[in-house]
Amino acid sequence: MTQTDILAAFSDGLAGTLPTVGESGFSAALVALLRRLVPIDDATVVLYPAQGLPLIEYSEVPETTGASTLDRFIQGMFLLDPYYTAGHGGRFALFRLSELAPTGFRESEYYRSWYRYCGYRDECGYLVALADGGFVNIALGRTDARGRFSKAHRDRLAAVYGTVAALARSHWAGNASRAAGGDLRERLNLALAEFGSSLLTERESQVINRVLHGHSTKTIADRLGISVETVKLHRKHAYAKLEVNSQAELFYLFLDSLISANDYAGGDTLVDYLRKP
């Protein structure tokens, strides 16, 4: 396609998207608009209201995975998602997953237990800040083993960020009223930060938190300003105290304690979890 063809396709798509702003078909129309620019095999639109749990506004769930992956995502796995972490930290732009994911992401239990079942071989995603303090993630995936977003694809997507952001802000204006769970999302963020603190030293907690997010041993060492061997020692001691033997067991201990904390008001979720018979 020539630049003129691309511009014409985007213009036609935009003309079809504008009337859907504020309507239920907006997310589907927006994804269709972006498909006019680049090849997209799969797309998901996740709304993070200023308060409350994420809302799946649009998804194209592959037949091989089913809806259960998104259910697990909403229940708590989103806390470890690189796009959520970036948006929660105030980073808004078009990002390729590789720009946000920690070095050990593909070896993390989050990736093994959830992300790889999405079927994505490559992912680009918009993070757009909304007026009320929330944000939206428009995730675009390639599922073909040989398919990747080329530099030209990424440049096209980045070039229309302003238009995508303006459409999103207009569509989701005042979305806070749709939030489910009140300030539950902030409580879940606090639960993640406090996980294991009742049993671990401050440094052990720092290491374990980064392990959960998928950081490699070397990355953790660099970020904390300690040696790789010291990181390994802290992780070994933390695993012993938490009575886990692997990253997988650590991950599921976190999820189990999180899900069981029905009236969480602060502190380490393991305190009440370990008291239960």
Short mmCIF file of N, CA and C in Angstrom, two decimals, residues 10 15 95 117 142 156 194 202 221:
data_model
loop_
_atom_site.label_atom_id
_atom_site.label_comp_id
_atom_site.label_asym_id
_atom_site.label_seq_id
_atom_site.Cartn_x
_atom_site.Cartn_y
_atom_site.Cartn_z
N PHE A 10 -7.38 4.88 6.31
CA PHE A 10 -7.56 5.36 7.68
C PHE A 10 -8.68 6.40 7.74
N ALA A 15 -14.09 7.74 9.58
CA ALA A 15 -15.45 8.21 9.31
C ALA A 15 -16.47 7.21 9.85
N PHE A 95 3.28 1.00 22.96
CA PHE A 95 4.42 0.19 23.38
C PHE A 95 4.34 -1.19 22.76
N TYR A 117 -0.97 -18.56 26.86
CA TYR A 117 -2.21 -19.12 26.37
C TYR A 117 -3.02 -18.12 25.56
N ARG A 142 -0.32 -10.41 17.18
CA ARG A 142 -0.06 -11.28 16.04
C ARG A 142 0.09 -12.69 16.60
N ARG A 156 3.32 3.29 11.94
CA ARG A 156 1.96 3.70 11.58
C ARG A 156 1.07 3.81 12.82
N GLU A 194 2.58 -5.84 49.68
CA GLU A 194 2.76 -6.31 51.05
C GLU A 194 2.92 -7.83 51.15
N GLU A 202 12.68 -7.04 54.71
CA GLU A 202 12.35 -6.06 53.68
C GLU A 202 13.02 -6.40 52.35
N ALA A 221 19.19 -7.92 40.71
CA ALA A 221 20.46 -7.50 41.32
C ALA A 221 20.81 -6.08 40.90
#
